[in-house]
Amino acid sequence: MARKSSVLQRAAIAVFSVIAIYAILNASVSRSLPSSSDLPRQLIREEQEREAPPIQPRVKVYMYDLPTRFTHGVIEQHAIVRGGGGGMMKKPTSDVTALKYPGHQHMHEWYLFSDLNRPESDRSGSPITRVLDPADADLFYVPVFSSLSLIVNAGRPVEPGSGYSDEKMQEGLIDWLERQVWWRRNGGRDHVIPAGDPNALYRILDRVKNAVLLVADFGRLRPDQGSFVKDVVIPYSHRVNLFTGEIGVESRNTLLFFMGNRYRKDGGKVRDLLFQVLEKEGDVTIKHGTQSRENRRAATKGMHTSKFCLNPAGDTPSACRLFDSIVSLCVPVIVSDSIELPFEDVIDYRKFSIFVEANVALKPGFLVKMLRKIGRKKILEYQREMKLVRRYFDYENPNGAVKEIWRQVSQKLPLIKLMSNRDKRLVLRNSTEPDCSCLCTNQTGLITSI
């Protein structure tokens, strides 16, 4: 009997041991595997982790502390020469940094300069970050007010007593740059220079052409001075007020509006011809007018009450009127066969603009007949698209033009590194032909239109 009891005890112990081992293993496996309720959530998380792009490090930019004669000193000279400060400023001031930058269509240089002077905490979402040690920098920003300098004495002799000369400013700038070790290191390739006015820095272009130039277009640049590959096309500052109303055509009684200088050079000669074709059309407003506060008010009213706004070429293919049209929700009608446009990697201008070849636009009756056929539904579609993209052309919008320019600049960095390393190994040679840093397009001469 005792023997039978002993056998039963050993059997019970064996069974208990097996159950215990099973329980331990089951608990371990359960902890390592998701439950049926957690499984979909984990799969989604793993899928998101696979799809999420890696976080790109922000491009590090060093801004030169230029002598004030290239920055605030230019504002001071503008105030003296052009009657700034209500015409009361007749001599230099003790604190040039307190002077207000004057409004004009090439204000990008001020907004970029101001952006880099803000605390990093105020620059959330920017693709670049400012560094204070040039040894840490990927790129170098040269904050010269090149467009404002040109305006100071453009088309007029130097004012007696001012002693200011844009050409001397340019020569002083390049002399200063060429003494900087960081400029000499790569021949300026990793430098960024604002040159928005088509004539800005014209005297020293050949000495700064390696740099990334911020330009309105390539109208005054040779192929070896500027290209899409190397440079960044930027928008003009809009000069009319932002339209704050809703989309619609009910309050837009004018079919086509234009107000600007009738007589321009080069490709801008098309303006006078368009005046001749359009000035007698009843539902078209086309006026000659130069820059003034009164004319800006009239242009604002005209653009805000018109369905379409004419955008012909100026002295160069681009003009600020295009960006005035967009912020006014007035559908741009672009008559400029060689125009270049900013941010085309993210903006399709055909969604809200009408492109017409110059020779077609000059056919009597063609333009107005074409525009009259465009119905309300299509105009509203254009306006919706403009409302979506107009922040890109607003320099005061935190997610606007300044951030987009820096994004475009940061995308140049891989090419800059490539070209800098390539230059170090190539044998120096004389050549009049553009090198491979230039990009040529539309070689067939074919132009798309509506």
Tab-separated table of C-alpha atoms in Angstrom:
chain	number	residue	atom	x	y	z
A	1	MET	CA	0.000	0.000	0.000
A	2	ALA	CA	2.838	2.338	0.920
A	3	ARG	CA	4.522	1.576	-2.375
A	4	LYS	CA	1.374	2.474	-4.337
A	5	SER	CA	1.066	5.768	-2.440
A	6	SER	CA	4.681	6.651	-3.283
A	7	VAL	CA	4.078	6.071	-6.989
A	8	LEU	CA	1.027	8.311	-6.932
A	9	GLN	CA	2.984	11.080	-5.192
A	10	ARG	CA	5.754	10.960	-7.819
A	11	ALA	CA	3.142	11.070	-10.615
A	12	ALA	CA	1.415	14.065	-9.023
A	13	ILE	CA	4.739	15.908	-8.683
A	14	ALA	CA	5.553	15.216	-12.352
A	15	VAL	CA	2.166	16.502	-13.532
A	16	PHE	CA	2.474	19.616	-11.360
A	17	SER	CA	5.960	20.293	-12.727
A	18	VAL	CA	4.764	20.049	-16.334
A	19	ILE	CA	1.870	22.430	-15.627
A	20	ALA	CA	4.211	24.904	-13.912
A	21	ILE	CA	6.702	24.864	-16.806
A	22	TYR	CA	3.847	25.370	-19.312
A	23	ALA	CA	2.521	28.335	-17.310
A	24	ILE	CA	5.959	29.964	-17.156
A	25	LEU	CA	6.586	29.516	-20.894
A	26	ASN	CA	3.120	30.751	-21.813
A	27	ALA	CA	3.541	33.903	-19.721
A	28	SER	CA	6.950	34.591	-21.321
A	29	VAL	CA	5.640	34.195	-24.844
A	30	SER	CA	2.583	36.326	-24.079
A	31	ARG	CA	4.809	39.175	-22.932
A	32	SER	CA	6.904	39.047	-26.114
A	33	LEU	CA	3.952	38.966	-28.535
A	34	PRO	CA	1.293	41.684	-28.903
A	35	SER	CA	-2.246	40.825	-27.984
A	36	SER	CA	-4.857	40.605	-30.724
A	37	SER	CA	-6.090	44.091	-29.775
A	38	ASP	CA	-2.569	45.584	-29.878
A	39	LEU	CA	-1.516	43.940	-33.123
A	40	PRO	CA	-3.164	46.388	-35.591
A	41	ARG	CA	-1.760	49.354	-33.630
A	42	GLN	CA	1.758	47.907	-33.680
A	43	LEU	CA	1.570	47.118	-37.394
A	44	ILE	CA	0.463	50.691	-38.139
A	45	ARG	CA	3.310	52.085	-36.004
A	46	GLU	CA	5.877	49.892	-37.748
A	47	GLU	CA	4.509	50.942	-41.157
A	48	GLN	CA	4.740	54.615	-40.220
A	49	GLU	CA	8.301	54.166	-39.020
A	50	ARG	CA	9.231	52.607	-42.362
A	51	GLU	CA	7.528	55.387	-44.375
A	52	ALA	CA	8.614	58.403	-42.313
A	53	PRO	CA	11.489	60.227	-44.036
A	54	PRO	CA	14.604	60.768	-41.977
A	55	ILE	CA	14.812	64.155	-40.278
A	56	GLN	CA	17.133	66.334	-42.336
A	57	PRO	CA	19.623	68.404	-40.364
A	58	ARG	CA	19.176	72.126	-40.906
A	59	VAL	CA	21.745	73.827	-43.119
A	60	LYS	CA	24.095	75.974	-41.044
A	61	VAL	CA	24.479	79.551	-42.292
A	62	TYR	CA	27.006	82.116	-41.131
A	63	MET	CA	26.058	85.747	-41.797
A	64	TYR	CA	28.971	88.110	-42.257
A	65	ASP	CA	29.121	91.128	-39.991
A	66	LEU	CA	29.646	93.490	-42.908
A	67	PRO	CA	30.837	97.048	-42.415
A	68	THR	CA	27.758	99.269	-42.049
A	69	ARG	CA	28.462	101.041	-45.355
A	70	PHE	CA	27.116	97.921	-47.087
A	71	THR	CA	23.974	97.590	-44.945
A	72	HIS	CA	22.483	100.295	-42.714
A	73	GLY	CA	24.777	102.869	-44.265
A	74	VAL	CA	22.965	102.353	-47.573
A	75	ILE	CA	19.646	103.108	-45.830
A	76	GLU	CA	21.183	106.307	-44.505
A	77	GLN	CA	22.391	107.353	-47.944
A	78	HIS	CA	18.970	106.605	-49.416
A	79	ALA	CA	17.389	108.857	-46.788
A	80	ILE	CA	19.831	111.666	-47.624
A	81	VAL	CA	19.876	111.395	-51.409
A	82	ARG	CA	16.235	110.531	-51.996
A	83	GLY	CA	14.710	112.776	-49.370
A	84	GLY	CA	13.918	110.031	-46.853
A	85	GLY	CA	12.580	110.758	-43.391
A	86	GLY	CA	10.006	113.208	-44.745
A	87	GLY	CA	12.705	115.050	-46.650
A	88	MET	CA	14.222	116.277	-43.381
A	89	MET	CA	17.388	114.188	-43.311
A	90	LYS	CA	20.216	116.216	-44.789
A	91	LYS	CA	23.237	114.803	-42.964
A	92	PRO	CA	24.421	111.467	-41.515
A	93	THR	CA	22.843	110.212	-38.291
A	94	SER	CA	24.682	108.965	-35.203
A	95	ASP	CA	22.796	105.632	-35.153
A	96	VAL	CA	22.210	104.218	-38.622
A	97	THR	CA	20.788	100.964	-37.214
A	98	ALA	CA	17.697	102.895	-36.062
A	99	LEU	CA	16.813	103.909	-39.617
A	100	LYS	CA	13.855	102.243	-41.279
A	101	TYR	CA	14.470	100.341	-44.507
A	102	PRO	CA	12.416	102.072	-47.254
A	103	GLY	CA	9.658	100.223	-49.057
A	104	HIS	CA	10.355	99.092	-52.620
A	105	GLN	CA	9.928	96.035	-54.813
A	106	HIS	CA	13.277	94.411	-53.913
A	107	MET	CA	12.872	94.259	-50.130
A	108	HIS	CA	13.970	90.612	-49.962
A	109	GLU	CA	17.434	91.760	-48.846
A	110	TRP	CA	15.949	93.418	-45.764
A	111	TYR	CA	13.676	90.512	-44.834
A	112	LEU	CA	16.467	87.921	-45.155
A	113	PHE	CA	18.831	90.099	-43.109
A	114	SER	CA	16.155	90.610	-40.441
A	115	ASP	CA	15.320	86.904	-40.357
A	116	LEU	CA	18.909	85.917	-39.574
A	117	ASN	CA	19.047	88.545	-36.848
A	118	ARG	CA	16.081	87.034	-35.015
A	119	PRO	CA	16.558	84.587	-32.110
A	120	GLU	CA	16.558	80.945	-33.189
A	121	SER	CA	13.501	80.407	-30.986
A	122	ASP	CA	11.565	82.738	-33.331
A	123	ARG	CA	12.651	80.847	-36.461
A	124	SER	CA	10.782	77.601	-35.897
A	125	GLY	CA	10.489	75.436	-38.999
A	126	SER	CA	13.205	77.241	-40.943
A	127	PRO	CA	15.346	74.949	-43.123
A	128	ILE	CA	18.450	76.830	-41.996
A	129	THR	CA	20.005	77.761	-38.691
A	130	ARG	CA	22.383	80.626	-38.053
A	131	VAL	CA	25.795	79.806	-36.607
A	132	LEU	CA	28.136	82.343	-35.069
A	133	ASP	CA	31.375	80.495	-35.819
A	134	PRO	CA	32.255	80.469	-39.541
A	135	ALA	CA	34.142	77.209	-39.050
A	136	ASP	CA	30.776	75.526	-38.348
A	137	ALA	CA	29.024	76.924	-41.438
A	138	ASP	CA	27.793	75.113	-44.528
A	139	LEU	CA	26.985	78.389	-46.283
A	140	PHE	CA	27.896	82.054	-45.874
A	141	TYR	CA	25.346	84.856	-46.306
A	142	VAL	CA	26.537	88.266	-47.520
A	143	PRO	CA	23.834	90.705	-46.319
A	144	VAL	CA	24.624	93.562	-48.704
A	145	PHE	CA	21.738	95.877	-49.631
A	146	SER	CA	22.679	95.722	-53.291
A	147	SER	CA	19.271	96.622	-54.743
A	148	LEU	CA	18.716	99.578	-52.430
A	149	SER	CA	22.222	100.832	-53.233
A	150	LEU	CA	21.351	100.869	-56.909
A	151	ILE	CA	18.191	102.843	-56.184
A	152	VAL	CA	20.048	105.532	-54.221
A	153	ASN	CA	21.520	107.225	-57.270
A	154	ALA	CA	20.100	105.226	-60.169
A	155	GLY	CA	19.628	107.334	-63.271
A	156	ARG	CA	20.851	110.523	-61.642
A	157	PRO	CA	24.155	112.133	-60.723
A	158	VAL	CA	25.492	111.690	-57.224
A	159	GLU	CA	23.914	114.293	-54.955
A	160	PRO	CA	26.378	117.030	-53.953
A	161	GLY	CA	27.577	116.426	-50.418
A	162	SER	CA	26.408	112.840	-50.223
A	163	GLY	CA	29.555	111.386	-51.737
A	164	TYR	CA	27.658	108.182	-52.484
A	165	SER	CA	28.292	105.945	-55.481
A	166	ASP	CA	26.764	102.522	-56.061
A	167	GLU	CA	29.758	101.532	-58.185
A	168	LYS	CA	32.155	102.408	-55.365
A	169	MET	CA	29.982	100.395	-52.979
A	170	GLN	CA	30.253	97.356	-55.273
A	171	GLU	CA	34.014	97.675	-55.619
A	172	GLY	CA	34.388	98.096	-51.861
A	173	LEU	CA	32.291	94.989	-51.267
A	174	ILE	CA	34.305	92.700	-53.529
A	175	ASP	CA	37.579	94.044	-52.131
A	176	TRP	CA	36.330	93.232	-48.631
A	177	LEU	CA	35.076	89.764	-49.633
A	178	GLU	CA	38.246	88.751	-51.413
A	179	ARG	CA	40.195	89.408	-48.227
A	180	GLN	CA	38.061	86.913	-46.290
A	181	VAL	CA	39.613	83.466	-45.821
A	182	TRP	CA	36.235	81.769	-46.164
A	183	TRP	CA	35.605	83.408	-49.536
A	184	ARG	CA	39.036	82.451	-50.833
A	185	ARG	CA	38.658	78.857	-49.662
A	186	ASN	CA	36.170	77.893	-52.409
A	187	GLY	CA	36.213	80.970	-54.606
A	188	GLY	CA	32.899	82.100	-53.121
A	189	ARG	CA	30.937	79.013	-54.211
A	190	ASP	CA	29.459	78.484	-50.756
A	191	HIS	CA	28.382	82.127	-50.413
A	192	VAL	CA	24.884	83.527	-50.933
A	193	ILE	CA	24.466	87.091	-52.232
A	194	PRO	CA	21.211	89.013	-52.799
A	195	ALA	CA	21.050	90.661	-56.232
A	196	GLY	CA	17.320	91.057	-56.825
A	197	ASP	CA	17.332	94.168	-58.985
A	198	PRO	CA	18.355	93.063	-62.498
A	199	ASN	CA	21.157	95.661	-62.432
A	200	ALA	CA	22.378	94.969	-58.904
A	201	LEU	CA	26.137	94.322	-58.586
A	202	TYR	CA	26.502	94.714	-62.373
A	203	ARG	CA	30.056	96.037	-62.040
A	204	ILE	CA	31.393	93.028	-60.086
A	205	LEU	CA	29.231	90.174	-61.402
A	206	ASP	CA	32.197	88.398	-62.951
A	207	ARG	CA	33.920	88.361	-59.574
A	208	VAL	CA	30.921	87.036	-57.606
A	209	LYS	CA	29.418	84.719	-60.243
A	210	ASN	CA	30.542	81.563	-58.389
A	211	ALA	CA	28.261	82.455	-55.481
A	212	VAL	CA	24.585	81.567	-55.165
A	213	LEU	CA	22.874	84.703	-56.443
A	214	LEU	CA	19.341	85.573	-55.364
A	215	VAL	CA	17.847	87.050	-58.532
A	216	ALA	CA	14.463	88.097	-59.934
A	217	ASP	CA	15.350	86.659	-63.336
A	218	PHE	CA	18.326	86.064	-65.626
A	219	GLY	CA	17.529	88.911	-68.023
A	220	ARG	CA	20.784	90.782	-67.456
A	221	LEU	CA	23.024	87.794	-66.684
A	222	ARG	CA	25.171	85.891	-69.158
A	223	PRO	CA	24.907	82.073	-69.104
A	224	ASP	CA	28.243	81.849	-67.295
A	225	GLN	CA	27.079	84.310	-64.620
A	226	GLY	CA	23.721	82.873	-63.646
A	227	SER	CA	21.714	79.677	-64.037
A	228	PHE	CA	18.900	77.657	-62.488
A	229	VAL	CA	21.421	75.097	-61.297
A	230	LYS	CA	23.495	77.540	-59.259
A	231	ASP	CA	21.164	80.391	-58.348
A	232	VAL	CA	17.727	80.999	-56.823
A	233	VAL	CA	14.888	82.909	-58.493
A	234	ILE	CA	13.062	84.952	-55.858
A	235	PRO	CA	9.782	86.907	-55.903
A	236	TYR	CA	9.534	90.679	-55.918
A	237	SER	CA	7.958	92.240	-52.836
A	238	HIS	CA	4.332	92.956	-53.641
A	239	ARG	CA	3.543	96.666	-53.598
A	240	VAL	CA	-0.253	96.538	-53.358
A	241	ASN	CA	-2.257	95.563	-50.294
A	242	LEU	CA	-3.253	91.963	-49.737
A	243	PHE	CA	-6.847	91.280	-50.801
A	244	THR	CA	-8.706	90.171	-47.656
A	245	GLY	CA	-12.120	89.400	-49.142
A	246	GLU	CA	-13.548	86.102	-50.299
A	247	ILE	CA	-13.168	84.634	-53.759
A	248	GLY	CA	-15.790	85.755	-56.267
A	249	VAL	CA	-16.415	87.828	-59.376
A	250	GLU	CA	-19.430	89.877	-58.303
A	251	SER	CA	-17.355	92.881	-57.208
A	252	ARG	CA	-14.838	92.488	-60.045
A	253	ASN	CA	-16.468	94.449	-62.858
A	254	THR	CA	-13.332	95.155	-64.911
A	255	LEU	CA	-12.309	92.393	-67.319
A	256	LEU	CA	-8.590	93.232	-67.584
A	257	PHE	CA	-6.465	95.692	-65.616
A	258	PHE	CA	-2.966	97.110	-66.027
A	259	MET	CA	-1.275	100.113	-64.476
A	260	GLY	CA	2.426	100.708	-64.925
A	261	ASN	CA	5.132	102.272	-67.028
A	262	ARG	CA	4.075	102.114	-70.667
A	263	TYR	CA	7.555	102.555	-72.087
A	264	ARG	CA	10.236	100.007	-71.259
A	265	LYS	CA	13.383	98.711	-72.927
A	266	ASP	CA	14.235	95.382	-74.527
A	267	GLY	CA	11.408	92.833	-74.130
A	268	GLY	CA	9.357	95.458	-72.305
A	269	LYS	CA	8.663	97.224	-75.587
A	270	VAL	CA	5.666	94.897	-75.838
A	271	ARG	CA	3.926	97.133	-73.300
A	272	ASP	CA	3.489	100.058	-75.665
A	273	LEU	CA	2.166	97.689	-78.354
A	274	LEU	CA	-0.324	96.199	-75.866
A	275	PHE	CA	-1.496	99.707	-74.965
A	276	GLN	CA	-2.244	100.347	-78.623
A	277	VAL	CA	-4.213	97.107	-78.920
A	278	LEU	CA	-6.171	97.361	-75.649
A	279	GLU	CA	-6.689	101.000	-74.692
A	280	LYS	CA	-9.970	101.358	-76.636
A	281	GLU	CA	-11.610	98.200	-75.246
A	282	GLY	CA	-14.604	99.121	-73.066
A	283	ASP	CA	-14.129	96.620	-70.223
A	284	VAL	CA	-10.348	97.019	-70.051
A	285	THR	CA	-8.478	99.473	-67.805
A	286	ILE	CA	-4.932	100.123	-68.983
A	287	LYS	CA	-3.094	103.147	-67.590
A	288	HIS	CA	0.406	104.586	-67.652
A	289	GLY	CA	1.740	105.210	-64.158
A	290	THR	CA	5.037	105.217	-62.303
A	291	GLN	CA	5.740	104.296	-58.664
A	292	SER	CA	4.073	106.637	-56.159
A	293	ARG	CA	1.793	106.281	-53.149
A	294	GLU	CA	-1.163	107.620	-55.092
A	295	ASN	CA	-0.575	105.232	-57.988
A	296	ARG	CA	-0.157	102.281	-55.594
A	297	ARG	CA	-3.553	103.070	-54.080
A	298	ALA	CA	-5.068	103.248	-57.566
A	299	ALA	CA	-3.386	99.979	-58.563
A	300	THR	CA	-4.634	98.263	-55.405
A	301	LYS	CA	-8.209	99.325	-56.124
A	302	GLY	CA	-7.917	98.333	-59.794
A	303	MET	CA	-6.487	94.874	-59.101
A	304	HIS	CA	-8.993	94.156	-56.334
A	305	THR	CA	-11.911	94.945	-58.663
A	306	SER	CA	-10.713	93.167	-61.819
A	307	LYS	CA	-11.043	89.571	-62.967
A	308	PHE	CA	-7.746	89.467	-64.879
A	309	CYS	CA	-4.507	91.470	-64.512
A	310	LEU	CA	-2.099	91.966	-67.400
A	311	ASN	CA	1.527	91.098	-66.659
A	312	PRO	CA	3.768	92.065	-69.587
A	313	ALA	CA	7.561	91.971	-69.502
A	314	GLY	CA	9.439	94.938	-68.079
A	315	ASP	CA	13.023	95.909	-68.926
A	316	THR	CA	13.732	92.262	-68.092
A	317	PRO	CA	11.268	89.353	-68.393
A	318	SER	CA	9.895	89.646	-64.842
A	319	ALA	CA	8.091	92.448	-63.002
A	320	CYS	CA	6.610	92.939	-59.544
A	321	ARG	CA	3.119	93.234	-61.026
A	322	LEU	CA	2.773	89.452	-61.190
A	323	PHE	CA	3.042	89.158	-57.408
A	324	ASP	CA	0.723	92.140	-56.925
A	325	SER	CA	-1.828	90.249	-59.036
A	326	ILE	CA	-1.511	87.044	-57.025
A	327	VAL	CA	-2.003	88.679	-53.615
A	328	SER	CA	-4.977	90.544	-55.150
A	329	LEU	CA	-6.555	87.275	-56.404
A	330	CYS	CA	-6.613	88.874	-59.855
A	331	VAL	CA	-5.860	86.147	-62.437
A	332	PRO	CA	-2.445	86.952	-64.007
A	333	VAL	CA	-2.308	87.120	-67.799
A	334	ILE	CA	1.419	86.760	-68.472
A	335	VAL	CA	2.817	88.133	-71.717
A	336	SER	CA	6.525	87.538	-71.284
A	337	ASP	CA	8.022	84.736	-73.345
A	338	SER	CA	11.263	84.461	-71.344
A	339	ILE	CA	9.924	84.858	-67.823
A	340	GLU	CA	11.386	82.801	-64.981
A	341	LEU	CA	9.311	82.160	-61.879
A	342	PRO	CA	10.177	81.431	-58.231
A	343	PHE	CA	9.568	78.140	-56.431
A	344	GLU	CA	8.454	76.157	-59.481
A	345	ASP	CA	9.417	72.912	-57.764
A	346	VAL	CA	6.333	73.339	-55.544
A	347	ILE	CA	4.129	75.706	-57.575
A	348	ASP	CA	2.449	75.025	-60.917
A	349	TYR	CA	1.679	78.514	-62.213
A	350	ARG	CA	-0.621	77.160	-64.921
A	351	LYS	CA	-3.176	76.392	-62.211
A	352	PHE	CA	-3.826	80.096	-61.608
A	353	SER	CA	-2.181	82.013	-64.467
A	354	ILE	CA	-2.730	82.370	-68.188
A	355	PHE	CA	0.352	82.429	-70.413
A	356	VAL	CA	0.042	84.051	-73.827
A	357	GLU	CA	2.850	84.391	-76.353
A	358	ALA	CA	3.640	88.009	-77.165
A	359	ASN	CA	3.018	87.746	-80.897
A	360	VAL	CA	-0.399	86.161	-80.238
A	361	ALA	CA	-1.390	88.687	-77.549
A	362	LEU	CA	-0.725	91.537	-79.991
A	363	LYS	CA	-3.308	90.330	-82.508
A	364	PRO	CA	-6.166	92.872	-82.389
A	365	GLY	CA	-9.118	91.533	-80.435
A	366	PHE	CA	-7.536	88.189	-79.507
A	367	LEU	CA	-6.792	88.795	-75.824
A	368	VAL	CA	-10.159	90.247	-74.785
A	369	LYS	CA	-12.085	87.690	-76.828
A	370	MET	CA	-10.192	84.849	-75.135
A	371	LEU	CA	-10.725	86.283	-71.625
A	372	ARG	CA	-14.438	86.923	-72.154
A	373	LYS	CA	-14.917	83.229	-72.897
A	374	ILE	CA	-13.550	82.214	-69.480
A	375	GLY	CA	-16.531	81.581	-67.227
A	376	ARG	CA	-17.187	82.275	-63.576
A	377	LYS	CA	-16.452	78.681	-62.513
A	378	LYS	CA	-12.967	78.746	-64.048
A	379	ILE	CA	-12.158	82.152	-62.545
A	380	LEU	CA	-13.146	80.898	-59.083
A	381	GLU	CA	-10.893	77.897	-59.625
A	382	TYR	CA	-7.981	80.223	-60.438
A	383	GLN	CA	-8.730	82.321	-57.331
A	384	ARG	CA	-8.808	79.274	-55.044
A	385	GLU	CA	-5.391	78.223	-56.314
A	386	MET	CA	-3.994	81.734	-55.789
A	387	LYS	CA	-5.319	81.777	-52.255
A	388	LEU	CA	-3.485	78.513	-51.588
A	389	VAL	CA	-0.109	79.752	-52.849
A	390	ARG	CA	-0.020	83.479	-52.188
A	391	ARG	CA	1.786	82.981	-48.859
A	392	TYR	CA	4.845	82.006	-50.925
A	393	PHE	CA	5.017	85.588	-52.197
A	394	ASP	CA	4.462	87.359	-48.880
A	395	TYR	CA	7.717	88.309	-47.143
A	396	GLU	CA	5.923	89.073	-43.874
A	397	ASN	CA	4.213	85.681	-43.631
A	398	PRO	CA	6.116	83.383	-41.206
A	399	ASN	CA	5.623	80.537	-43.688
A	400	GLY	CA	6.097	82.697	-46.726
A	401	ALA	CA	8.785	83.948	-49.076
A	402	VAL	CA	11.684	84.099	-46.609
A	403	LYS	CA	11.317	80.465	-45.552
A	404	GLU	CA	10.928	79.344	-49.184
A	405	ILE	CA	14.049	81.212	-50.285
A	406	TRP	CA	16.061	79.556	-47.517
A	407	ARG	CA	14.629	76.180	-48.557
A	408	GLN	CA	15.763	76.748	-52.128
A	409	VAL	CA	19.180	77.928	-50.948
A	410	SER	CA	19.633	74.884	-48.717
A	411	GLN	CA	18.946	72.599	-51.688
A	412	LYS	CA	22.014	74.033	-53.429
A	413	LEU	CA	24.390	72.649	-50.803
A	414	PRO	CA	25.065	69.209	-52.374
A	415	LEU	CA	25.937	70.812	-55.711
A	416	ILE	CA	28.131	73.403	-54.009
A	417	LYS	CA	30.120	70.648	-52.297
A	418	LEU	CA	30.380	68.732	-55.564
A	419	MET	CA	31.603	71.750	-57.550
A	420	SER	CA	34.004	72.862	-54.818
A	421	ASN	CA	35.674	69.436	-54.661
A	422	ARG	CA	35.671	69.153	-58.447
A	423	ASP	CA	37.360	72.539	-58.854
A	424	LYS	CA	40.203	71.478	-56.573
A	425	ARG	CA	41.233	68.622	-58.862
A	426	LEU	CA	40.700	70.223	-62.307
A	427	VAL	CA	43.531	71.764	-64.268
A	428	LEU	CA	42.968	75.512	-64.651
A	429	ARG	CA	42.129	76.345	-68.262
A	430	ASN	CA	40.906	79.348	-70.197
A	431	SER	CA	37.539	78.882	-71.873
A	432	THR	CA	34.873	81.220	-73.176
A	433	GLU	CA	32.233	78.464	-73.141
A	434	PRO	CA	29.860	78.021	-70.162
A	435	ASP	CA	30.813	75.072	-67.971
A	436	CYS	CA	28.553	72.244	-66.811
A	437	SER	CA	27.100	74.303	-63.972
A	438	CYS	CA	24.789	75.995	-66.484
A	439	LEU	CA	21.409	74.669	-67.525
A	440	CYS	CA	19.707	75.406	-70.830
A	441	THR	CA	16.037	74.621	-71.480
A	442	ASN	CA	13.370	75.201	-74.125
A	443	GLN	CA	15.928	74.991	-76.912
A	444	THR	CA	13.225	74.217	-79.472
A	445	GLY	CA	11.686	77.642	-79.058
A	446	LEU	CA	8.268	76.091	-78.414
A	447	ILE	CA	6.181	77.950	-75.862
A	448	THR	CA	3.019	76.641	-74.260
A	449	SER	CA	-0.035	78.834	-74.046
A	450	ILE	CA	-3.679	78.561	-73.002
